[in-house]
Amino acid sequence: NVLHYDIGLELPASGKLVAGRTGVLVEAVAPLATVPLDFVGMTVDSVRVAGAAAAFRRDGGKLEVDVPPLAAGARAEIVVWYHGEPQDGLAIEPRPDGGQAAFSDNWPDRARFWFPGVDHPSDKATVDFTIDAPAEMEVVANGYLRDVTDLGGGRERTRWSATAELPTYCMVIGATDFAIADAGRAAGVEITHWTLPADSAAGAAAFARSAEIVSFYDSLFGPFPYEKLAHVQSATRFGAMENASAIFYSRDGVAAAGRAAAPGAATGRPGAAPSPTTDTSLSALVAHETVHQWFGDAVTEADWHHLWLSEGFADYFAAVFFELHGGPEGRGPAELRRRMREAAPKAIARWHEKGDPILDPSQTEYLELLNPNNYEKGAWVLHMLRAQVGDEAFFRGIRDYYATYRDGVAWTADFRRVMEEASGVELEWFFDQWIRRPGHPILELSFERDGPHRGRVTVRQAQRGEPFRFPLDLELGWRTGTRRERVVVEGREATWTLDTPDPLETVVLDPDGWLLHEMVSTAD
């Protein structure tokens, strides 16, 4: 169990050669005499344990360090000195406008290319950074800024410390000539954005709603978990990366948001400025990545196969932000419904193409987990769970889950147990069918009048495999009005006889969009 990392790096003014020193404080969970650390590519110069030279070996992607025999619960401090050009994980490259830039990009297990550690989400630790870099570079990292020291010779030392335990994929630095802007405070948290100087206006547009977003989630989930929040234009290979307290966004994505938010771009009118209802910023992406500060970073999935606990949460609660705070398309239940209906085709297409469940231990390629099962379908699982237990129990359970597992790790079963406690309802069947089982209901609807004041409605599940169990809203229509009825579908086919004031003319399944499903006509 790693308790703490102390990472020191010397960044070059040109080229890609770095020198590093990483201290790793470990605690034995069982007796051991060798500590295997994930470390790839860099040349190890020396290793010391408790201040004394230690023997070490390289074995594939492992740095195996001999330590004095440790009993369970005993601790040892390992310090590794190394140098080289990182093969991955830390990109050092010239900027388009000249100058040098260095950015970490660790997901899922690429931290091992630039510092030794246990590179798995289940082993979280605190971290300190000491970064020596050319003085023209500003350095951002996790946690709070301790100090900046002039080293002379055109170099500075910047120290950051993160006091909350983080997974290694979230431990990052960014260093370049930044334009740093204050985006205000929310829930007592300082919010800034760090962009290339040429894109400072783009950053202001891209992150225009960042304080509003933090305030909303702080009230919804519980206290923001970190010392600050920096939104950083970077060199990540992804659209954005949710690094704890220092979210990295792609360089081109921030620049594009700035172009979209230029005067007149939102509406075509000269001088028109962005607003919550003409939002051309990165607000949806900012909301998604900000949710990760709570779910993914503070509460981390214990294994990558449970990635939906991170990405499904981020997708769904980004939609909830616009449900309650609004965006260019509107606000309220209709906006939530619109966003969920946009997500549904991706989740449905994934099942038709691959036929795999959300939780798929057979998948060993981590990048393949970045798929609609963990994003869009994961979001739909939360949406359907909300319908199953009701808003009060759902949001209480989400807050309890965060409070219980903050700064730790969780499995899907842990989330299920918290939601059962919050709702007082047994939910193992729900998680089994939506998380461990592939697919979704494919429904056939038929109905007929049963006299002037009754109608008979039949719903059949046409998908292959076992039937699903779910609540289902029916909108019954007649000449002078409509009424909603909620029924429970449990078998392959169900029929309900329902009273109506006039002859039944129409039936709409799931009018408010609470069920992930497909429809087929009875004619088919």
XYZ file of C-alpha atoms in Angstrom:
524
model
C 0.000 0.000 0.000
C 1.573 3.278 -1.129
C 0.897 6.058 1.361
C 2.737 8.964 -0.261
C 4.712 9.975 -3.352
C 7.362 12.713 -3.363
C 8.032 13.385 -7.051
C 10.855 15.631 -8.172
C 11.573 16.420 -11.828
C 14.049 18.584 -13.686
C 12.468 19.732 -16.952
C 14.675 20.775 -19.860
C 14.665 24.105 -21.703
C 14.917 22.107 -24.934
C 14.815 18.472 -25.879
C 13.043 15.762 -23.907
C 15.625 14.521 -21.409
C 14.430 14.729 -17.798
C 16.006 13.822 -14.480
C 13.781 12.526 -11.713
C 13.763 11.599 -8.065
C 10.703 9.902 -6.609
C 10.243 8.918 -3.009
C 7.635 6.225 -2.337
C 6.419 5.626 1.204
C 4.975 2.115 1.377
C 3.195 0.129 4.068
C 3.280 -3.656 3.957
C -0.137 -5.315 3.987
C 1.599 -8.695 4.358
C 5.192 -9.657 5.184
C 7.521 -8.749 2.304
C 11.173 -8.244 1.443
C 10.766 -6.939 -2.110
C 8.618 -4.046 -3.305
C 7.573 -4.247 -6.980
C 6.942 -0.812 -8.509
C 5.544 -0.100 -11.960
C 8.257 1.731 -13.920
C 8.968 1.594 -17.639
C 11.637 2.984 -19.965
C 13.617 5.418 -17.819
C 17.172 4.632 -16.702
C 17.453 3.997 -12.968
C 20.600 5.561 -11.512
C 20.281 4.480 -7.896
C 17.799 3.381 -5.252
C 17.915 3.952 -1.507
C 15.724 2.519 1.245
C 15.633 4.365 4.555
C 18.682 6.314 3.369
C 20.827 3.260 2.544
C 21.717 1.975 -0.915
C 19.361 -0.823 -1.973
C 19.542 -3.595 -4.532
C 17.050 -3.440 -7.382
C 16.174 -5.292 -10.564
C 14.245 -4.469 -13.715
C 11.799 -7.181 -14.721
C 9.619 -6.235 -17.650
C 7.576 -3.258 -16.529
C 8.552 -3.682 -12.860
C 11.270 -2.118 -10.734
C 11.802 -4.616 -7.932
C 13.425 -3.076 -4.857
C 14.834 -5.135 -1.997
C 13.872 -3.806 1.435
C 14.681 -5.010 4.941
C 12.040 -7.635 5.786
C 8.816 -5.856 6.642
C 6.063 -7.260 8.841
C 2.461 -6.451 8.027
C 1.858 -2.826 8.964
C 5.544 -1.837 8.787
C 6.626 1.024 6.527
C 9.605 1.757 4.309
C 10.650 4.785 2.273
C 12.104 4.038 -1.150
C 13.807 6.782 -3.145
C 14.579 6.222 -6.835
C 16.857 8.473 -8.923
C 16.455 8.177 -12.692
C 16.770 9.969 -16.016
C 15.769 9.619 -19.663
C 13.164 10.580 -22.229
C 9.687 9.436 -21.129
C 8.224 7.074 -23.715
C 4.681 7.954 -22.650
C 2.736 9.583 -19.831
C 4.735 12.832 -19.848
C 4.757 14.659 -23.176
C 7.570 17.199 -23.616
C 7.312 19.083 -26.869
C 7.601 22.535 -28.429
C 4.482 24.696 -28.455
C 2.972 25.833 -31.775
C 3.910 29.431 -30.928
C 7.450 28.528 -29.802
C 8.773 27.687 -26.356
C 8.556 24.424 -24.474
C 5.663 22.558 -22.871
C 5.423 19.495 -20.626
C 2.148 17.782 -19.731
C 1.320 14.554 -17.938
C -1.368 12.332 -19.421
C -1.588 9.168 -17.340
C -4.878 7.377 -17.997
C -5.230 4.447 -17.585
C -1.774 3.214 -16.494
C 0.804 5.499 -18.112
C 2.127 7.218 -14.981
C 4.658 4.371 -14.841
C 6.502 5.936 -17.774
C 7.647 8.959 -15.757
C 7.602 7.999 -12.078
C 7.773 4.658 -10.219
C 4.732 3.586 -8.228
C 1.738 1.292 -8.038
C -0.055 2.338 -11.200
C -3.550 1.057 -10.494
C -6.679 2.956 -9.400
C -7.104 0.843 -6.260
C -3.930 2.186 -4.603
C -4.391 5.873 -3.765
C -1.858 8.102 -2.041
C -1.014 11.707 -1.254
C 1.605 13.377 -3.451
C 4.106 16.229 -3.403
C 5.709 17.677 -6.541
C 8.986 19.567 -6.782
C 9.478 20.746 -10.361
C 12.613 22.529 -11.553
C 11.934 24.213 -14.879
C 12.933 27.186 -17.037
C 11.752 30.403 -15.392
C 9.511 31.290 -18.336
C 7.365 28.239 -17.510
C 4.514 28.344 -15.006
C 3.913 24.947 -13.377
C 0.506 23.604 -12.353
C -0.145 20.345 -10.515
C -2.553 18.687 -8.099
C -3.315 20.245 -4.743
C -2.138 23.611 -3.462
C 0.865 25.725 -4.450
C 3.452 25.667 -1.667
C 6.044 28.034 -3.107
C 8.070 29.135 -6.121
C 11.829 29.645 -5.675
C 14.284 31.375 -7.981
C 17.189 28.957 -8.536
C 19.223 31.397 -10.612
C 20.485 30.755 -14.098
C 17.025 31.252 -15.542
C 15.391 28.396 -13.619
C 12.717 28.183 -10.930
C 11.550 25.500 -8.499
C 7.796 25.092 -8.021
C 6.317 22.923 -5.272
C 2.737 21.621 -5.124
C 1.160 19.328 -2.528
C -2.033 17.255 -2.657
C -3.263 16.336 0.815
C -6.075 14.052 -0.350
C -5.268 10.548 -1.530
C -5.319 10.289 -5.342
C -5.015 7.459 -7.865
C -1.818 7.653 -9.926
C -3.729 8.351 -13.142
C -4.764 11.701 -11.628
C -1.242 12.753 -10.495
C -0.116 15.324 -13.051
C 1.975 18.341 -13.836
C 1.679 20.921 -16.604
C 4.467 23.366 -17.421
C 4.634 26.038 -20.101
C 4.219 29.786 -20.580
C 0.638 30.084 -19.324
C -1.820 32.931 -19.201
C -3.460 32.404 -15.804
C -6.881 33.899 -15.108
C -8.972 33.961 -11.946
C -12.433 32.513 -12.591
C -13.687 33.357 -9.097
C -14.494 31.241 -6.076
C -17.250 28.733 -5.520
C -17.987 26.843 -2.314
C -14.797 28.346 -0.893
C -12.697 26.932 -3.737
C -10.411 29.053 -5.916
C -11.101 28.411 -9.617
C -8.608 29.405 -12.306
C -7.960 28.689 -15.960
C -4.522 28.237 -17.473
C -4.224 28.690 -21.231
C -1.631 29.496 -23.840
C -1.313 33.298 -24.034
C -2.781 33.342 -27.536
C -5.867 31.503 -26.253
C -6.547 33.485 -23.065
C -9.787 34.911 -24.474
C -10.768 31.438 -25.633
C -10.219 30.180 -22.089
C -12.499 32.841 -20.664
C -15.236 31.698 -23.043
C -14.597 27.988 -22.648
C -14.746 28.071 -18.852
C -17.369 30.797 -18.442
C -19.664 28.660 -16.261
C -16.994 26.848 -14.243
C -17.789 28.533 -10.902
C -21.529 27.988 -11.363
C -20.861 24.312 -12.100
C -18.726 23.802 -8.976
C -21.331 25.508 -6.787
C -24.076 23.266 -8.135
C -22.242 19.997 -7.572
C -20.980 21.092 -4.161
C -24.619 21.520 -3.108
C -25.734 18.301 -4.835
C -22.982 15.849 -3.804
C -21.247 17.323 -0.795
C -18.116 19.440 -0.260
C -15.693 19.872 -3.156
C -12.871 17.442 -2.316
C -9.731 19.436 -3.199
C -7.814 22.604 -2.425
C -8.487 24.355 -5.732
C -9.694 23.720 -9.265
C -7.585 24.670 -12.286
C -8.888 24.256 -15.840
C -5.787 23.771 -18.000
C -5.285 23.893 -21.764
C -2.880 21.021 -22.363
C -1.598 18.306 -24.648
C -3.821 15.424 -23.493
C -4.600 12.749 -26.071
C -8.217 12.825 -24.867
C -10.763 15.598 -25.241
C -10.190 16.255 -21.557
C -8.788 14.475 -18.508
C -10.238 14.809 -15.010
C -6.961 15.049 -13.058
C -7.789 15.880 -9.450
C -7.953 19.661 -8.915
C -6.210 20.273 -12.277
C -8.426 19.263 -15.200
C -6.560 19.084 -18.517
C -8.347 19.948 -21.781
C -7.071 19.444 -25.297
C -5.302 22.453 -26.761
C -7.441 22.487 -29.897
C -10.703 22.043 -27.983
C -10.158 25.177 -25.926
C -9.144 27.175 -28.998
C -12.227 25.986 -30.889
C -14.517 26.994 -28.019
C -13.020 30.451 -28.174
C -13.694 30.716 -31.894
C -17.301 29.579 -31.398
C -17.820 32.136 -28.649
C -16.462 35.063 -30.660
C -18.874 38.031 -30.817
C -21.769 37.169 -33.101
C -20.893 33.491 -33.344
C -23.628 32.268 -31.018
C -26.581 33.862 -32.770
C -25.232 35.417 -35.961
C -25.876 38.919 -34.574
C -22.914 41.314 -34.374
C -21.808 41.804 -30.799
C -23.880 38.948 -29.367
C -22.236 37.543 -26.240
C -22.537 34.036 -24.761
C -25.113 33.569 -22.008
C -26.614 30.575 -20.211
C -29.142 30.292 -23.024
C -26.716 30.894 -25.927
C -23.917 28.778 -24.483
C -21.016 28.271 -26.894
C -18.503 27.427 -24.156
C -17.224 23.993 -23.190
C -19.861 23.872 -20.433
C -21.009 20.308 -21.098
C -17.420 19.047 -21.066
C -16.537 21.208 -18.053
C -19.554 19.804 -16.201
C -18.566 16.224 -17.100
C -14.968 16.682 -15.937
C -16.021 18.563 -12.807
C -18.314 15.699 -11.766
C -15.210 13.511 -11.916
C -13.663 15.505 -9.080
C -16.226 13.775 -6.865
C -16.707 10.526 -8.804
C -13.547 9.090 -10.328
C -11.055 11.179 -8.370
C -12.364 11.387 -4.781
C -14.431 8.184 -5.063
C -12.430 5.963 -7.407
C -13.486 2.697 -8.998
C -11.463 -0.120 -7.423
C -10.852 -1.683 -10.828
C -11.074 -0.328 -14.383
C -13.848 -2.798 -15.229
C -16.093 -0.697 -12.957
C -15.376 2.419 -15.023
C -19.092 3.230 -15.277
C -18.866 4.420 -11.646
C -16.769 7.244 -13.050
C -17.836 7.877 -16.646
C -21.520 7.022 -16.267
C -21.707 9.368 -13.281
C -19.970 12.161 -15.187
C -22.263 11.823 -18.195
C -25.451 11.653 -16.158
C -24.791 14.430 -13.708
C -23.613 16.696 -16.519
C -27.131 16.246 -17.907
C -28.590 16.931 -14.451
C -26.707 20.242 -14.333
C -28.499 21.388 -17.481
C -31.786 19.972 -16.179
C -31.592 22.276 -13.164
C -29.431 25.165 -14.419
C -30.246 25.291 -18.115
C -28.265 25.659 -21.298
C -28.762 26.732 -24.891
C -31.581 24.220 -25.398
C -33.511 24.958 -22.212
C -33.903 23.593 -18.720
C -36.110 21.355 -16.617
C -37.393 17.806 -17.224
C -37.656 18.399 -20.971
C -33.960 19.265 -21.173
C -32.962 16.196 -19.179
C -35.187 14.073 -21.395
C -33.621 15.571 -24.524
C -30.094 14.844 -23.350
C -30.907 11.280 -22.307
C -32.597 10.603 -25.633
C -29.444 11.834 -27.362
C -27.419 9.325 -25.332
C -29.740 6.347 -25.905
C -28.846 5.537 -29.557
C -25.160 5.170 -28.665
C -25.916 2.731 -25.865
C -28.333 0.801 -28.063
C -25.903 0.672 -30.990
C -23.168 -0.684 -28.721
C -25.317 -3.682 -27.819
C -26.177 -4.390 -31.450
C -22.520 -4.134 -32.459
C -20.793 -5.889 -29.544
C -23.447 -7.508 -27.346
C -21.377 -6.940 -24.192
C -22.489 -5.814 -20.714
C -21.232 -2.775 -18.822
C -19.254 -4.949 -16.418
C -17.131 -7.141 -18.679
C -14.108 -8.687 -16.901
C -13.071 -10.414 -20.123
C -12.029 -7.074 -21.633
C -8.296 -6.682 -20.988
C -7.593 -3.678 -23.220
C -8.280 -0.710 -21.001
C -8.734 1.755 -23.853
C -11.547 -0.455 -25.151
C -13.441 0.347 -21.948
C -13.912 3.914 -23.199
C -17.112 2.890 -24.916
C -20.841 3.728 -24.754
C -21.469 1.026 -22.154
C -19.493 2.926 -19.537
C -20.541 6.384 -20.698
C -24.046 6.566 -22.193
C -25.435 3.303 -20.820
C -23.853 3.994 -17.446
C -25.663 7.330 -17.431
C -28.908 5.575 -18.320
C -28.472 3.139 -15.427
C -28.384 6.082 -13.041
C -31.362 7.676 -14.778
C -33.395 4.463 -14.472
C -32.285 4.001 -10.859
C -33.613 7.502 -10.150
C -36.963 6.466 -11.639
C -36.904 3.224 -9.656
C -36.334 4.713 -6.186
C -37.539 8.322 -6.595
C -35.672 11.619 -6.451
C -35.437 11.907 -2.663
C -33.864 8.480 -2.129
C -31.738 8.746 -5.268
C -30.026 12.017 -4.431
C -29.705 11.097 -0.760
C -28.000 7.875 -1.828
C -25.606 9.723 -4.142
C -24.572 12.027 -1.290
C -24.178 9.065 1.084
C -22.059 7.206 -1.467
C -19.708 10.173 -1.794
C -19.482 10.697 1.957
C -18.828 7.005 2.606
C -16.130 6.410 -0.018
C -14.533 9.850 -0.359
C -10.730 9.544 -0.815
C -11.159 5.788 -1.157
C -12.179 3.199 -3.726
C -15.474 1.456 -4.417
C -16.940 -1.408 -6.402
C -20.346 -1.509 -8.056
C -21.582 -3.633 -5.141
C -20.615 -0.852 -2.734
C -22.704 1.653 -4.657
C -25.616 -0.800 -4.736
C -25.515 -1.276 -0.962
C -25.535 2.476 -0.331
C -28.503 2.948 -2.654
C -30.364 0.102 -0.951
C -29.851 1.753 2.423
C -30.984 5.131 1.081
C -34.105 3.748 -0.581
C -35.010 0.850 1.687
C -35.413 -1.257 -1.470
C -33.506 -4.400 -2.482
C -31.720 -3.593 -5.746
C -29.487 -6.548 -6.546
C -31.816 -7.578 -9.390
C -31.627 -4.052 -10.837
C -27.817 -3.972 -10.924
C -27.588 -7.541 -12.203
C -29.822 -6.878 -15.198
C -28.446 -3.471 -16.137
C -24.741 -3.796 -15.223
C -23.867 -7.481 -15.518
C -26.234 -8.402 -18.302
C -26.046 -7.026 -21.860
C -28.868 -5.431 -23.742
C -32.107 -3.625 -23.024
C -35.839 -4.203 -23.589
C -37.189 -4.218 -27.133
C -40.898 -3.566 -26.758
C -43.996 -4.269 -28.810
C -47.137 -2.316 -27.915
C -50.733 -3.134 -28.729
C -53.969 -1.783 -27.291
C -57.702 -1.925 -27.883
C -60.874 -0.483 -26.497
C -62.753 -2.582 -23.980
C -66.001 -0.713 -24.048
C -66.552 3.052 -23.883
C -64.730 3.539 -20.575
C -61.950 0.981 -20.559
C -58.911 0.083 -22.610
C -56.700 -2.981 -22.737
C -52.944 -2.387 -23.178
C -50.424 -5.164 -23.903
C -46.650 -4.813 -23.820
C -44.426 -7.622 -25.019
C -40.640 -7.872 -24.701
C -39.280 -8.977 -28.066
C -35.535 -9.080 -27.339
C -33.699 -12.369 -27.180
C -32.788 -13.652 -23.747
C -34.581 -13.267 -20.470
C -37.171 -10.507 -19.998
C -36.230 -7.369 -18.096
C -38.004 -6.017 -15.044
C -38.830 -2.314 -14.938
C -41.433 0.315 -14.075
C -43.120 1.718 -17.170
C -45.171 4.858 -17.634
C -48.123 4.728 -20.020
C -49.756 7.850 -21.388
C -53.392 7.002 -22.169
C -55.161 9.333 -24.578
C -58.803 9.863 -25.445
C -60.756 12.529 -27.288
C -60.709 15.096 -24.488
C -57.488 14.438 -22.596
C -54.690 12.169 -21.365
C -53.629 10.430 -18.159
C -50.402 8.783 -16.970
C -50.356 5.311 -15.448
C -47.270 3.622 -13.988
C -47.162 -0.153 -14.267
C -44.475 -2.747 -13.533
C -43.290 -5.063 -16.298
C -41.782 -8.327 -15.059
C -42.436 -11.022 -17.652
C -42.252 -11.556 -21.372
C -45.751 -10.140 -21.860
C -48.146 -8.175 -19.687
C -51.670 -6.845 -20.200
C -53.489 -4.198 -18.188
C -57.143 -3.178 -18.324
C -57.408 0.524 -17.477
C -60.380 2.824 -16.971
C -60.769 5.902 -19.180
C -63.519 8.566 -19.215
C -63.916 8.183 -23.000
C -62.927 5.488 -25.513
C -59.162 4.867 -25.559
C -57.550 6.328 -28.702
C -53.785 6.461 -28.089
C -51.133 4.924 -25.861
C -47.578 6.258 -25.556
C -44.938 4.191 -23.778
C -42.431 5.963 -21.550
C -43.504 9.496 -22.514
C -41.005 11.132 -20.152
C -38.007 9.040 -21.186
C -37.147 7.042 -18.062
C -36.437 3.675 -19.731
C -33.617 2.667 -22.065
C -35.431 0.637 -24.718
C -36.290 0.169 -28.366
C -39.741 -0.047 -29.919
C -40.943 -2.343 -32.671
C -44.393 -2.189 -34.169
C -46.786 -5.088 -33.829
C -46.919 -5.173 -37.600
C -43.286 -6.240 -37.608
